[in-house]
Amino acid sequence: MMLIISRLRFALATLVLPVTSAFAAQGELASVLVQPAASADLASFEGGVESVRQTVIAAQVAGAVVALPVRAGDSVKEGQVLLRIDARSAQQGSVASQAQSTAARSALELADKDLQRQKQLFQKQFISQSALERAEAQYKTLSDQLKSQIAQANVADIQSGFFVIKAPYAGVISELPIALGDMAMPGKPLLSMFDPKGLRVSFTVSQAAMNNYQAGQPLKIEFPGLPAGRQWLTASQYKVLPTIDAATHSATLRIDLPESVQDIAPGLFARVWLPLKGGAGNHFYVPAKAIVKRGEMTGLYVIDSQQRVILRQVRLGKTRDGATEILTGISAGERVALDPAAAVRAVR
């Protein structure tokens, strides 16, 4: 007896088992003839759930995190304080800027009074034209300095607000990679949040499938990870992004989810079923009990024209009504053993 095993993760593998004369007759080994499914008019594409509004909040200033009242998974309201950064240095800078503005304003008031006196003296011809021009220049210089000091004080006030991080909208904290006492730096992500009321599923769909899609037919969305009874949704509205991926020749399809959905969060695996015109091509289904799993390999026992049993690696698709779709590995007209254990015993 010869065993020829080729185990490649992504390549086709076969194990050829010669059948003894006792099992040479085809009828003694229960099998099924592989034929294209008449109802193969659906194509499935995998994707995931994402939030329409998902935000990564980063620091705009440097400082130690001194308050962190939220945790990952918390629901927050719009404007709620998420964290505070040590702002003592910024507060002192703001006070200094305000003081400089006050000093500049006082100097400008004094220069204005001096300019008025110089104008009166010039009218009485007690001072020269150049003396008046010097007074006017001094007033203009101090006026510009006051504007500059006021602008700097406003900048300091605005920067003081950067040390308090608030929620831009009502949502859920999804990630919190920092801890109390960590150093915040400009551009460093502090936390991530999303809006749970605005979710959608995004799929990568082949261009050929989109061209063959039966317009007007509802789309079926499957969430295999959810409890039974909440795994399926029907959608009639969808959006296809206007660009096509040049490498995969596929488009991105997005479907908005209703706010009433439960147990659905960004990152959840999803599958969309597209009804296609004229069927989805040659789809083959075999009873689920005929499938064999050997470590990393999934296969079927195929009976060839010479009555030999061949363990052939296949790639599986969807399962419905006790039958599993075979995407690759078999062809129409081949015969598959229904009982893998009986197929193995046939050569012992």
mmCIF file of C-alpha atoms in Angstrom, residues 63-195:
data_model
loop_
_atom_site.group_PDB
_atom_site.id
_atom_site.type_symbol
_atom_site.label_atom_id
_atom_site.label_comp_id
_atom_site.label_asym_id
_atom_site.label_seq_id
_atom_site.Cartn_x
_atom_site.Cartn_y
_atom_site.Cartn_z
ATOM 1 C CA GLY A 63 2.606 67.727 29.862
ATOM 2 C CA ALA A 64 1.887 64.961 32.344
ATOM 3 C CA VAL A 65 -1.596 63.451 32.534
ATOM 4 C CA VAL A 66 -2.928 64.511 35.952
ATOM 5 C CA ALA A 67 -6.580 63.424 35.669
ATOM 6 C CA LEU A 68 -8.098 60.500 33.799
ATOM 7 C CA PRO A 69 -11.755 60.060 34.822
ATOM 8 C CA VAL A 70 -12.758 57.677 31.979
ATOM 9 C CA ARG A 71 -11.957 54.086 31.094
ATOM 10 C CA ALA A 72 -12.154 52.041 27.894
ATOM 11 C CA GLY A 73 -15.767 51.056 27.268
ATOM 12 C CA ASP A 74 -17.261 54.077 29.051
ATOM 13 C CA SER A 75 -20.065 55.996 27.396
ATOM 14 C CA VAL A 76 -19.446 59.745 27.436
ATOM 15 C CA LYS A 77 -21.516 62.813 26.638
ATOM 16 C CA GLU A 78 -20.593 65.632 24.310
ATOM 17 C CA GLY A 79 -18.326 68.112 26.114
ATOM 18 C CA GLN A 80 -17.532 65.719 28.983
ATOM 19 C CA VAL A 81 -13.974 65.990 30.345
ATOM 20 C CA LEU A 82 -11.942 62.966 29.247
ATOM 21 C CA LEU A 83 -8.562 63.860 30.756
ATOM 22 C CA ARG A 84 -6.484 66.755 32.023
ATOM 23 C CA ILE A 85 -2.849 67.579 31.339
ATOM 24 C CA ASP A 86 -0.671 69.486 33.811
ATOM 25 C CA ALA A 87 -1.274 73.122 32.861
ATOM 26 C CA ARG A 88 0.628 74.992 35.605
ATOM 27 C CA SER A 89 3.319 76.215 33.245
ATOM 28 C CA ALA A 90 0.745 77.349 30.686
ATOM 29 C CA GLN A 91 -1.266 79.140 33.367
ATOM 30 C CA GLN A 92 1.806 81.082 34.487
ATOM 31 C CA GLY A 93 2.525 81.977 30.878
ATOM 32 C CA SER A 94 -1.032 83.252 30.489
ATOM 33 C CA VAL A 95 -0.701 85.401 33.616
ATOM 34 C CA ALA A 96 2.576 86.834 32.296
ATOM 35 C CA SER A 97 0.981 87.651 28.941
ATOM 36 C CA GLN A 98 -1.928 89.427 30.637
ATOM 37 C CA ALA A 99 0.492 91.461 32.750
ATOM 38 C CA GLN A 100 2.488 92.485 29.680
ATOM 39 C CA SER A 101 -0.722 93.534 27.957
ATOM 40 C CA THR A 102 -1.683 95.680 30.938
ATOM 41 C CA ALA A 103 1.754 97.308 30.974
ATOM 42 C CA ALA A 104 1.602 97.985 27.230
ATOM 43 C CA ARG A 105 -1.851 99.550 27.598
ATOM 44 C CA SER A 106 -0.603 101.890 30.357
ATOM 45 C CA ALA A 107 2.393 102.902 28.251
ATOM 46 C CA LEU A 108 0.115 103.637 25.319
ATOM 47 C CA GLU A 109 -2.165 105.820 27.461
ATOM 48 C CA LEU A 110 0.860 107.822 28.639
ATOM 49 C CA ALA A 111 2.096 108.180 25.056
ATOM 50 C CA ASP A 112 -1.336 109.388 23.958
ATOM 51 C CA LYS A 113 -1.367 112.126 26.611
ATOM 52 C CA ASP A 114 2.154 113.171 25.627
ATOM 53 C CA LEU A 115 1.140 113.312 21.966
ATOM 54 C CA GLN A 116 -1.806 115.595 22.761
ATOM 55 C CA ARG A 117 0.486 117.974 24.665
ATOM 56 C CA GLN A 118 2.995 117.975 21.817
ATOM 57 C CA LYS A 119 0.229 118.894 19.362
ATOM 58 C CA GLN A 120 -0.811 121.859 21.513
ATOM 59 C CA LEU A 121 2.776 123.042 21.810
ATOM 60 C CA PHE A 122 3.269 122.706 18.062
ATOM 61 C CA GLN A 123 0.181 124.799 17.374
ATOM 62 C CA LYS A 124 1.670 127.551 19.560
ATOM 63 C CA GLN A 125 4.981 127.075 17.729
ATOM 64 C CA PHE A 126 6.807 126.117 20.917
ATOM 65 C CA ILE A 127 8.240 122.888 19.371
ATOM 66 C CA SER A 128 9.428 121.913 15.938
ATOM 67 C CA GLN A 129 7.785 119.650 13.377
ATOM 68 C CA SER A 130 10.350 116.930 14.046
ATOM 69 C CA ALA A 131 9.498 116.879 17.782
ATOM 70 C CA LEU A 132 5.820 116.350 16.963
ATOM 71 C CA GLU A 133 6.673 113.562 14.515
ATOM 72 C CA ARG A 134 8.769 111.823 17.164
ATOM 73 C CA ALA A 135 5.801 111.907 19.566
ATOM 74 C CA GLU A 136 3.493 110.496 16.894
ATOM 75 C CA ALA A 137 5.987 107.712 16.054
ATOM 76 C CA GLN A 138 6.301 106.829 19.743
ATOM 77 C CA TYR A 139 2.524 106.584 20.055
ATOM 78 C CA LYS A 140 2.257 104.369 16.952
ATOM 79 C CA THR A 141 5.035 102.074 18.193
ATOM 80 C CA LEU A 142 3.398 101.595 21.584
ATOM 81 C CA SER A 143 0.022 101.021 19.882
ATOM 82 C CA ASP A 144 1.486 98.207 17.766
ATOM 83 C CA GLN A 145 3.168 96.719 20.827
ATOM 84 C CA LEU A 146 -0.161 96.642 22.660
ATOM 85 C CA LYS A 147 -1.808 94.812 19.753
ATOM 86 C CA SER A 148 1.002 92.271 19.793
ATOM 87 C CA GLN A 149 0.710 91.743 23.560
ATOM 88 C CA ILE A 150 -3.063 91.308 23.313
ATOM 89 C CA ALA A 151 -2.628 88.704 20.545
ATOM 90 C CA GLN A 152 -0.053 86.802 22.596
ATOM 91 C CA ALA A 153 -2.361 86.834 25.613
ATOM 92 C CA ASN A 154 -5.193 85.439 23.487
ATOM 93 C CA VAL A 155 -2.926 82.678 22.177
ATOM 94 C CA ALA A 156 -1.949 81.806 25.750
ATOM 95 C CA ASP A 157 -5.618 81.608 26.739
ATOM 96 C CA ILE A 158 -6.408 79.343 23.784
ATOM 97 C CA GLN A 159 -3.455 77.081 24.560
ATOM 98 C CA SER A 160 -4.630 76.808 28.151
ATOM 99 C CA GLY A 161 -7.742 75.092 26.822
ATOM 100 C CA PHE A 162 -5.593 72.411 25.147
ATOM 101 C CA PHE A 163 -4.730 70.988 28.562
ATOM 102 C CA VAL A 164 -8.333 69.879 29.120
ATOM 103 C CA ILE A 165 -9.493 67.205 26.659
ATOM 104 C CA LYS A 166 -13.267 67.056 26.148
ATOM 105 C CA ALA A 167 -15.450 64.689 24.139
ATOM 106 C CA PRO A 168 -16.253 66.165 20.695
ATOM 107 C CA TYR A 169 -19.521 64.193 20.581
ATOM 108 C CA ALA A 170 -21.468 61.594 22.554
ATOM 109 C CA GLY A 171 -19.899 58.185 22.098
ATOM 110 C CA VAL A 172 -17.987 55.261 23.572
ATOM 111 C CA ILE A 173 -14.316 55.136 24.535
ATOM 112 C CA SER A 174 -12.830 52.327 22.438
ATOM 113 C CA GLU A 175 -9.125 52.592 23.299
ATOM 114 C CA LEU A 176 -7.217 54.259 26.125
ATOM 115 C CA PRO A 177 -3.494 53.601 25.608
ATOM 116 C CA ILE A 178 -2.339 56.000 28.338
ATOM 117 C CA ALA A 179 -2.400 55.918 32.127
ATOM 118 C CA LEU A 180 -2.388 58.494 34.876
ATOM 119 C CA GLY A 181 1.037 60.121 35.047
ATOM 120 C CA ASP A 182 2.022 59.386 31.440
ATOM 121 C CA MET A 183 3.638 62.149 29.443
ATOM 122 C CA ALA A 184 1.497 63.639 26.700
ATOM 123 C CA MET A 185 3.309 64.983 23.660
ATOM 124 C CA PRO A 186 1.987 66.920 20.652
ATOM 125 C CA GLY A 187 0.633 64.458 18.117
ATOM 126 C CA LYS A 188 0.682 61.498 20.531
ATOM 127 C CA PRO A 189 -2.685 59.634 20.558
ATOM 128 C CA LEU A 190 -4.386 59.842 23.932
ATOM 129 C CA LEU A 191 -7.574 57.856 23.316
ATOM 130 C CA SER A 192 -9.996 56.676 20.643
ATOM 131 C CA MET A 193 -13.776 56.913 20.650
ATOM 132 C CA PHE A 194 -16.658 56.197 18.280
ATOM 133 C CA ASP A 195 -20.337 56.994 17.878
#
